[in-house]
mmCIF file of C-alpha atoms in Angstrom:
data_model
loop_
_atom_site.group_PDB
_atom_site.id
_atom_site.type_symbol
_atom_site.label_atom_id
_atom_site.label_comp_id
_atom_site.label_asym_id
_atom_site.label_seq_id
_atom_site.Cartn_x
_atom_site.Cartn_y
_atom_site.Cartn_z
ATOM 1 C CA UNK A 1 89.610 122.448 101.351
ATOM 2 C CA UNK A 2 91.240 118.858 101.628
ATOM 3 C CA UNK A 3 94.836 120.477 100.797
ATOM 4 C CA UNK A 4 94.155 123.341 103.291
ATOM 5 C CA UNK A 5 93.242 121.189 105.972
ATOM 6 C CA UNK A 6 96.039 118.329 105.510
ATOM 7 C CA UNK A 7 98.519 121.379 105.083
ATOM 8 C CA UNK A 8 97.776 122.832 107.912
ATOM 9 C CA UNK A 9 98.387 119.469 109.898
ATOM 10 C CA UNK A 10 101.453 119.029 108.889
ATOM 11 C CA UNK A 11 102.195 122.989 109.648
ATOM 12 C CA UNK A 12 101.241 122.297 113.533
ATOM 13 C CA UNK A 13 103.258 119.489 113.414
ATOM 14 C CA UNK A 14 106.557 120.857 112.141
ATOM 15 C CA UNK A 15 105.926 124.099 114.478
ATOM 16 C CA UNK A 16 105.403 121.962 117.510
ATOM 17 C CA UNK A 17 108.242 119.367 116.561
ATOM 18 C CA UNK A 18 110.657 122.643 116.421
ATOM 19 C CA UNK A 19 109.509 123.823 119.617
ATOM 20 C CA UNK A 20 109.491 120.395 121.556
ATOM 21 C CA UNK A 21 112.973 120.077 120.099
ATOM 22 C CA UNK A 22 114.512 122.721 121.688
ATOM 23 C CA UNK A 23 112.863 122.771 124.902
ATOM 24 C CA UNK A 24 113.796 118.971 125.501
ATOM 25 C CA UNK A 25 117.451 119.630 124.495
ATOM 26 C CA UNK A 26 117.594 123.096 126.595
ATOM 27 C CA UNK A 27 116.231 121.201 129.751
ATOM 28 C CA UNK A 28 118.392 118.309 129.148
ATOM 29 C CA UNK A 29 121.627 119.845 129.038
ATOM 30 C CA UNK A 30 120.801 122.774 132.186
ATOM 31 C CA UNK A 31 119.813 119.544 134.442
ATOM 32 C CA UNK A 32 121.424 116.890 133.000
ATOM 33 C CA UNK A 33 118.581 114.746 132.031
ATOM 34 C CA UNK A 34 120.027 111.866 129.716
ATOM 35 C CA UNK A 35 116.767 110.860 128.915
ATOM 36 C CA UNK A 36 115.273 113.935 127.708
ATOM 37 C CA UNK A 37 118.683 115.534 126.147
ATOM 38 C CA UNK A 38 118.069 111.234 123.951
ATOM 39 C CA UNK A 39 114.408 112.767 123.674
ATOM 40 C CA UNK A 40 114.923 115.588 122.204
ATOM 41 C CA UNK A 41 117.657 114.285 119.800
ATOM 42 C CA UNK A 42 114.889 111.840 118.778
ATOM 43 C CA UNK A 43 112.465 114.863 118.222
ATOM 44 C CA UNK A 44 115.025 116.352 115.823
ATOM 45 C CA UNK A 45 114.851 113.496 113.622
ATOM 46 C CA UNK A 46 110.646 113.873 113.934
ATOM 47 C CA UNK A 47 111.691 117.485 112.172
ATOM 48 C CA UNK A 48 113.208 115.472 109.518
ATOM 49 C CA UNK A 49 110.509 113.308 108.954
ATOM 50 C CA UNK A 50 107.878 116.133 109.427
ATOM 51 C CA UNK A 51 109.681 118.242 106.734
ATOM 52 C CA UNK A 52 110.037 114.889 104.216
ATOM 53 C CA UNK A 53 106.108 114.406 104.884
ATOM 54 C CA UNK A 54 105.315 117.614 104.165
ATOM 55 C CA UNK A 55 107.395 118.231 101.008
ATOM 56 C CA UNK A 56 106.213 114.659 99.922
ATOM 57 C CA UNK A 57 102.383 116.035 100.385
ATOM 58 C CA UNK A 58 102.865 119.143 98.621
ATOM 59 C CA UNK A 59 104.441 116.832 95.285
ATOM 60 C CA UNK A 60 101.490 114.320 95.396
ATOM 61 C CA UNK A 61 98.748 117.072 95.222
ATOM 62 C CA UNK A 62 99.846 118.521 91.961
ATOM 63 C CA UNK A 63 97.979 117.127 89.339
ATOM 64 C CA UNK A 64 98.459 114.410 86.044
ATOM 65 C CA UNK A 65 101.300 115.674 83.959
ATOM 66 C CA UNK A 66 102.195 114.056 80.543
ATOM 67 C CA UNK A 67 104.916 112.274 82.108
ATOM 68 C CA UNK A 68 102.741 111.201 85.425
ATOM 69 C CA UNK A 69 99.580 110.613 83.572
ATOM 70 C CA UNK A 70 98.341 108.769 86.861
ATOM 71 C CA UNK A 71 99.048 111.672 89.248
ATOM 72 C CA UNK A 72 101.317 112.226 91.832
ATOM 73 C CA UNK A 73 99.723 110.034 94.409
ATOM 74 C CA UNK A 74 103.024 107.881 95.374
ATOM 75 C CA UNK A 75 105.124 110.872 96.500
ATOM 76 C CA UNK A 76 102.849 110.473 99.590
ATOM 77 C CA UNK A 77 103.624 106.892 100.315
ATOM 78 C CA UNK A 78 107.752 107.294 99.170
ATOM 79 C CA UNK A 79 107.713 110.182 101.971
ATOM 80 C CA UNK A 80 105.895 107.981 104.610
ATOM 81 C CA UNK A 81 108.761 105.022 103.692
ATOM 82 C CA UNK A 82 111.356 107.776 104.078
ATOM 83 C CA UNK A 83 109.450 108.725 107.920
ATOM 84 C CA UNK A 84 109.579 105.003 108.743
ATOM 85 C CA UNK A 85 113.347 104.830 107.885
ATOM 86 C CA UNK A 86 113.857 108.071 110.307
ATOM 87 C CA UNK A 87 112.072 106.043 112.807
ATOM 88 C CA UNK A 88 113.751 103.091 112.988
ATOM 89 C CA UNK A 89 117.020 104.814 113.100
ATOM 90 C CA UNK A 90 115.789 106.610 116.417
ATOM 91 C CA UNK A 91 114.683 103.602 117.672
ATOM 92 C CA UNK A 92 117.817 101.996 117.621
ATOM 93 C CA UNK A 93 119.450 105.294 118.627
ATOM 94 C CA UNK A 94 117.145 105.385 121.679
ATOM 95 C CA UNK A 95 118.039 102.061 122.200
ATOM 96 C CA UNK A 96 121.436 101.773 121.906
ATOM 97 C CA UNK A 97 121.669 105.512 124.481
ATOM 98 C CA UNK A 98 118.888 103.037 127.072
ATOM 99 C CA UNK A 99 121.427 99.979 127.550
ATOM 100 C CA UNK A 100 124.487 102.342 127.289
ATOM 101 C CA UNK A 101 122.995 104.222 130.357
ATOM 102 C CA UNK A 102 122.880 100.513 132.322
ATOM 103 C CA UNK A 103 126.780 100.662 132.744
ATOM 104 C CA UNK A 104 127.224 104.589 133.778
ATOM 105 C CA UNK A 105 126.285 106.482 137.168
ATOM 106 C CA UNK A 106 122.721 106.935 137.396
ATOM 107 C CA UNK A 107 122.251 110.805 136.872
ATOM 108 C CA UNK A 108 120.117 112.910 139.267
ATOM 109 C CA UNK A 109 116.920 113.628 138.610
ATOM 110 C CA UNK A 110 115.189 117.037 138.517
ATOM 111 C CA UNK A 111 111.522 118.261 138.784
ATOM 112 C CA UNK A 112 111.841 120.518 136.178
ATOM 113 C CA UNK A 113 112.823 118.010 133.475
ATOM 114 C CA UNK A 114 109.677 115.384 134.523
ATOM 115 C CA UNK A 115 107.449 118.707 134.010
ATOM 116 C CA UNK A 116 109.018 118.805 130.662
ATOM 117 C CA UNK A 117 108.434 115.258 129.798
ATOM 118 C CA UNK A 118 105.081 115.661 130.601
ATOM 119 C CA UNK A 119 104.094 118.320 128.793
ATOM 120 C CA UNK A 120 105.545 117.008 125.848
ATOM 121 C CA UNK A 121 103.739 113.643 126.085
ATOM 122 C CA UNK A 122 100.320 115.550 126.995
ATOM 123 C CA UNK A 123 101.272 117.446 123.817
ATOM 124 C CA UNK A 124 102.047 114.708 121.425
ATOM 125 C CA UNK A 125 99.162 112.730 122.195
ATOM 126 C CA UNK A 126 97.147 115.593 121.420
ATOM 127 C CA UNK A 127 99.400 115.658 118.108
ATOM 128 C CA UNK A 128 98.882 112.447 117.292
ATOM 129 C CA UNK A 129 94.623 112.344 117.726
ATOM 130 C CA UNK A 130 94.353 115.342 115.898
ATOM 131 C CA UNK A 131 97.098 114.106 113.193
ATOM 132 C CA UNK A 132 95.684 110.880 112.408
ATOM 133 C CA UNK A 133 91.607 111.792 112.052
ATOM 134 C CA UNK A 134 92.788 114.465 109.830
ATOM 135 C CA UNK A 135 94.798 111.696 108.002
ATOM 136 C CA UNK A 136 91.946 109.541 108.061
ATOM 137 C CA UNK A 137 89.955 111.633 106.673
ATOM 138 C CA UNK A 138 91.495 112.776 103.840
ATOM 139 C CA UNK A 139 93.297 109.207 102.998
ATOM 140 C CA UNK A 140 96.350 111.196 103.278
ATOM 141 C CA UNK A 141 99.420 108.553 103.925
ATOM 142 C CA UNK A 142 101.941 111.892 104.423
ATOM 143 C CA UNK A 143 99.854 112.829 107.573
ATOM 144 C CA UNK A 144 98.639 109.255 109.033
ATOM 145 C CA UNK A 145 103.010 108.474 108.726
ATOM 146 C CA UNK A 146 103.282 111.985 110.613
ATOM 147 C CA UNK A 147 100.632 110.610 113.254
ATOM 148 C CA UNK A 148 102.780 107.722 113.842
ATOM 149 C CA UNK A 149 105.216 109.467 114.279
ATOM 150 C CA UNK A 150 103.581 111.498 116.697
ATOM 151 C CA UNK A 151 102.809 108.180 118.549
ATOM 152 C CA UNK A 152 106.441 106.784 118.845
ATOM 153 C CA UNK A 153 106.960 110.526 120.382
ATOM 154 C CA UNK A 154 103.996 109.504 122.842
ATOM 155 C CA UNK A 155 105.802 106.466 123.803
ATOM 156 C CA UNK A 156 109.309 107.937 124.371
ATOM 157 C CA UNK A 157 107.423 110.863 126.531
ATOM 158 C CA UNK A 158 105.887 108.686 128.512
ATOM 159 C CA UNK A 159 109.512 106.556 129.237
ATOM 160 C CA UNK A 160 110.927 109.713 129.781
ATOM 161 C CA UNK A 161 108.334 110.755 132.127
ATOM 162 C CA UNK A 162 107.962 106.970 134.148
ATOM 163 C CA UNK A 163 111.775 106.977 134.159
ATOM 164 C CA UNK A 164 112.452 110.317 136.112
ATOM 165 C CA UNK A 165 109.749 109.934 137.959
ATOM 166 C CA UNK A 166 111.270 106.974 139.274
ATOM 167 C CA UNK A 167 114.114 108.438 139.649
ATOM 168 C CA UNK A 168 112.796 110.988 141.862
ATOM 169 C CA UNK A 169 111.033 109.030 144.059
ATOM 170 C CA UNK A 170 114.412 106.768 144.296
ATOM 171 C CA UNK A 171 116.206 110.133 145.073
ATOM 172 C CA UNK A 172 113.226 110.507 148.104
ATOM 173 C CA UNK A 173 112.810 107.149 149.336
ATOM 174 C CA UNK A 174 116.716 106.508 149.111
ATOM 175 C CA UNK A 175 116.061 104.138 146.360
ATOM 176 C CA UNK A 176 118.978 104.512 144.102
ATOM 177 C CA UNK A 177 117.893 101.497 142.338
ATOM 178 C CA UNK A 178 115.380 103.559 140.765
ATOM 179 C CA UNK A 179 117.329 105.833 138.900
ATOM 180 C CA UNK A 180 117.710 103.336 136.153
ATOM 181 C CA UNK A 181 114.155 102.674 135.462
ATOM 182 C CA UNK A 182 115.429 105.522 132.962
ATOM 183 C CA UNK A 183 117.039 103.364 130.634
ATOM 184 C CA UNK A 184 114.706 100.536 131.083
ATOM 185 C CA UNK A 185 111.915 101.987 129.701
ATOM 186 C CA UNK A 186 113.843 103.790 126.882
ATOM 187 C CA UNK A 187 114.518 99.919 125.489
ATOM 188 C CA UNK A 188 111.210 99.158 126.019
ATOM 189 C CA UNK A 189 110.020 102.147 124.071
ATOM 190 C CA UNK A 190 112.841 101.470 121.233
ATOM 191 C CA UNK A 191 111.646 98.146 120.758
ATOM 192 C CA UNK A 192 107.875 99.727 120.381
ATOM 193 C CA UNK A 193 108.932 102.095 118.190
ATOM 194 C CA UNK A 194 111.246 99.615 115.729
ATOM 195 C CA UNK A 195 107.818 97.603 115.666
ATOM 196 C CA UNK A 196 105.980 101.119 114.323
ATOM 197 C CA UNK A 197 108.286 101.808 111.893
ATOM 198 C CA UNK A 198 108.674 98.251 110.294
ATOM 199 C CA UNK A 199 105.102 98.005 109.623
ATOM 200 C CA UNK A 200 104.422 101.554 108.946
ATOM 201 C CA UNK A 201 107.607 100.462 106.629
ATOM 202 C CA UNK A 202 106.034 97.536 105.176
ATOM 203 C CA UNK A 203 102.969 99.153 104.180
ATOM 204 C CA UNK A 204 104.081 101.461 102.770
ATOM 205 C CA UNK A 205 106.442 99.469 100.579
ATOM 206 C CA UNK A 206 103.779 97.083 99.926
ATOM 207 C CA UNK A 207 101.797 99.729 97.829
ATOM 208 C CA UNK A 208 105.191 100.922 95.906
ATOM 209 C CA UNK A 209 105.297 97.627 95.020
ATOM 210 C CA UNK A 210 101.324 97.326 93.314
ATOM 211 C CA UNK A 211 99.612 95.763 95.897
ATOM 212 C CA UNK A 212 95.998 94.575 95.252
ATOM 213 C CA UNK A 213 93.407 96.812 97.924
ATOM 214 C CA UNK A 214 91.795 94.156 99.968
ATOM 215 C CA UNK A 215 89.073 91.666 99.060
ATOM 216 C CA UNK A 216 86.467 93.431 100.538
ATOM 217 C CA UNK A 217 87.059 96.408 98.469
ATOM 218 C CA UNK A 218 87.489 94.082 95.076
ATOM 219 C CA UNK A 219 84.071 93.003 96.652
ATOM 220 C CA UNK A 220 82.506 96.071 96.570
ATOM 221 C CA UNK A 221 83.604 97.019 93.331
ATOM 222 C CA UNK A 222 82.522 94.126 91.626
ATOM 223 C CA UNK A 223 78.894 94.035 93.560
ATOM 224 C CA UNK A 224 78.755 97.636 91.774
ATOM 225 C CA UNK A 225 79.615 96.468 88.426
ATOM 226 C CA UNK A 226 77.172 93.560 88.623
ATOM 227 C CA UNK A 227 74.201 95.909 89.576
ATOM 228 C CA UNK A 228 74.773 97.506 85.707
ATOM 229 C CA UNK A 229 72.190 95.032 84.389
ATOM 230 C CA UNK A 230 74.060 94.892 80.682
ATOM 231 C CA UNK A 231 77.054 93.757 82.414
ATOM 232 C CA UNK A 232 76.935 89.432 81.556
ATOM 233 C CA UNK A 233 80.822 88.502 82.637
ATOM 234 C CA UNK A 234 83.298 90.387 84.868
ATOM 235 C CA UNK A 235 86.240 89.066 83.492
ATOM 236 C CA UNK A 236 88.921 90.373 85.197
ATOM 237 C CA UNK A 237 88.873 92.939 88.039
ATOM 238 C CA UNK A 238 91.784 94.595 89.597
ATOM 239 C CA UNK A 239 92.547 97.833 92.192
ATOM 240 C CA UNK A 240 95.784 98.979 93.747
ATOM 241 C CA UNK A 241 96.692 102.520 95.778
ATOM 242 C CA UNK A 242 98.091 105.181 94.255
ATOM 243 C CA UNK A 243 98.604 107.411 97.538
ATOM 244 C CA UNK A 244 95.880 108.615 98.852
ATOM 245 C CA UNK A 245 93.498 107.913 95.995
ATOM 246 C CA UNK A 246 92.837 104.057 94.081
ATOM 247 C CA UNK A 247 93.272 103.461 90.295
ATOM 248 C CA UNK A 248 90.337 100.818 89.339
ATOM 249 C CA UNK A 249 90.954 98.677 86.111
ATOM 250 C CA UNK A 250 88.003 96.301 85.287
ATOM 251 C CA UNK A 251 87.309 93.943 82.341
ATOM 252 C CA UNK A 252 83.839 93.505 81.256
ATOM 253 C CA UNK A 253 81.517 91.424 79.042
ATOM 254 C CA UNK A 254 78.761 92.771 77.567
ATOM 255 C CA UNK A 255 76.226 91.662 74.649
ATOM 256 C CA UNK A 256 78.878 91.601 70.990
ATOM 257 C CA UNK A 257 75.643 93.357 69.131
ATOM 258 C CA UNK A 258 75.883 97.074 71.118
ATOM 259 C CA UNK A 259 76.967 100.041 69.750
ATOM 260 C CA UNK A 260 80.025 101.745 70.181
ATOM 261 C CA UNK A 261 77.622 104.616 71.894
ATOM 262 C CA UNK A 262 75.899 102.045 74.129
ATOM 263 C CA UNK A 263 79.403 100.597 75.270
ATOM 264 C CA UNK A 264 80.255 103.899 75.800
ATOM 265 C CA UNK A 265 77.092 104.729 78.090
ATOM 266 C CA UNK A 266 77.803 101.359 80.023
ATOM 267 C CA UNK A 267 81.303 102.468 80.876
ATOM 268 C CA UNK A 268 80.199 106.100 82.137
ATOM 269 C CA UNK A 269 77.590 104.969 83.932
ATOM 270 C CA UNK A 270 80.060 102.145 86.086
ATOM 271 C CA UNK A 271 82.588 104.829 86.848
ATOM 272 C CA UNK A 272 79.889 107.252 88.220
ATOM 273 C CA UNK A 273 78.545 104.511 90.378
ATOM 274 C CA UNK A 274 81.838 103.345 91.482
ATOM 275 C CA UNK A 275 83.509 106.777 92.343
ATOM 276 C CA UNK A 276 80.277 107.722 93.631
ATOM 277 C CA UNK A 277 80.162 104.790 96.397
ATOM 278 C CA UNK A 278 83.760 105.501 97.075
ATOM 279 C CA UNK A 279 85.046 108.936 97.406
ATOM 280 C CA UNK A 280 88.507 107.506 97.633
ATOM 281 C CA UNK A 281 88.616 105.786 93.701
ATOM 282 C CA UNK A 282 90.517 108.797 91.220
ATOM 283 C CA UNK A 283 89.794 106.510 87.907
ATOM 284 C CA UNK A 284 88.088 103.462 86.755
ATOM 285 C CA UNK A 285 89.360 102.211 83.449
ATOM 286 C CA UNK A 286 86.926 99.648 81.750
ATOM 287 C CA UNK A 287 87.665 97.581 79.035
ATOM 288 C CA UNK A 288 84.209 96.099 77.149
ATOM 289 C CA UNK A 289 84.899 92.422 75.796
ATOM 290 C CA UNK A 290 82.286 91.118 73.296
ATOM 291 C CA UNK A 291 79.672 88.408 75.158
ATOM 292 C CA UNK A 292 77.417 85.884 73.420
ATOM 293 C CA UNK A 293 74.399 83.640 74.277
ATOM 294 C CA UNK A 294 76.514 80.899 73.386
ATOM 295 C CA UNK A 295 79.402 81.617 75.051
ATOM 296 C CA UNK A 296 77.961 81.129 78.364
#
């Protein structure tokens, strides 16, 4: 049901990027529309990213192999890092194509390329809401990078959109000044979107890397463990992502005169509580240290 759902995400997404693609790029070579012909270059790249996301999805939800005994969580979070890459480049595509159009002839605006724009950012925000609760939900990093995606799309829209807009009410008014509200925006947006991607970057990097979940989550764990009354000593107590699921390791002390069997019963019973509490945790490895009266 969870693959289903995330799959099918990522299927609207692709379909619409494809779609929004050419329409941007048809309307922005028949009128001339710089901003919308850089648009729809940008939403070219979004295919990329889309495609990396969803190839990157479809990798993490096989199962534990013998040589990925841990899954194939992190295909997830390598394909959002690729998505983030994508992004910055378009943002300093976008931006470089904004100040370029400072120093040429404003071009004239048409009504038919602000409907455009405007559909597309109606579109993408509607992309991006449904992308991200559906990420959300399933803890899916493939889908929430997607969303972000979809949001940097939102952004550019809505500079194409302000930017002939203002153009055509320069053309009306007799403002020419206006016309290059175009390109102003488009550096604004590039600057928003460099800011998206570097910490959708950095995040994602941080959990390649082995990053510790938060301390409220080590929290929660441990408040867990502590409520197994044979537990006497958590000794050491660590969590990290592993895509869209967490790996729990935990060291525990517990009384040197149990049984193998009663260890054994101690260590089922914390993972069921654990994975129980949070849908999110794929294993809990427990390690039972000896404990002693005197010890303490």
């Amino acid at each position: 049901m969870k693959k289903s759902a995330s799959m099918l995400a990522i299927w609207i997404s692709l379909a619409s990027n494809v779609v929004l693609t050419a329409v941007k790029i048809l309307v922005g070579l028949l009128f001339g529309s710089q901003v919308l012909l850089a648009d729809g270059i940008h939403n070219a790249g979004d295919v990329i990213a889309t495609a990396t996301a969803y190839s990157s999805m479809r990798v993490s939800s096989k199962p534990a192999d013998e040589d990925h005994p841990y899954g194939h969580g992190k295909a997830e979070v390598l394909g959002a890092f690729i998505v983030a890459i994508i992004l910055g480049g378009a943002a300093l595509y976008m931006g470089y194509h904004a100040i370029h159009a400072l120093f040429e002839p404003a071009g004239e605006a048409h009504f038919i390329a602000l409907i455009a724009a405007i559909v597309s950012l109606a579109w993408k925000q509607i992309l991006y809401v449904y992308t991200m609760r559906v990420g959300k939900k399933l803890n899916s990093k493939g889908l929430i990078a997607t969303a972000y995606d979809h949001l940097a799309d939102v952004y550019a829209s809505a500079a194409a959109t302000v930017g002939i807009g203002a153009a055509l009410v320069g053309d009306w008014q007799g403002l020419h000044f206006l016309a290059y509200g175009d390109p102003v925006a488009g550096i604004v947006v590039s600057i928003l979107v460099l800011k998206l991607a570097y910490e959708m970057g950095r995040e994602s990097f941080d959990i390649l890397m082995e990053r510790s979940v938060s301390s409220e989550y080590i929290s929660q764990f441990e408040k867990l463990i502590r409520s197994v009354p044979e537990i006497k000593r958590v000794d050491r107590l660590r969590a990290r992502e592993h895509g869209h699921y967490i790996l729990v390791d935990a060291r525990l002390g517990v009384s040197g005169t149990m049984t193998i069997q009663e260890g054994h019963d101690i260590i089922r019973r914390i993972k069921e509580k654990i994975k129980t509490n949070h849908t999110d945790v794929d294993e809990v490895l427990v390690h039972l240290n000896p404990w002693y009266e005197e010890s303490k």
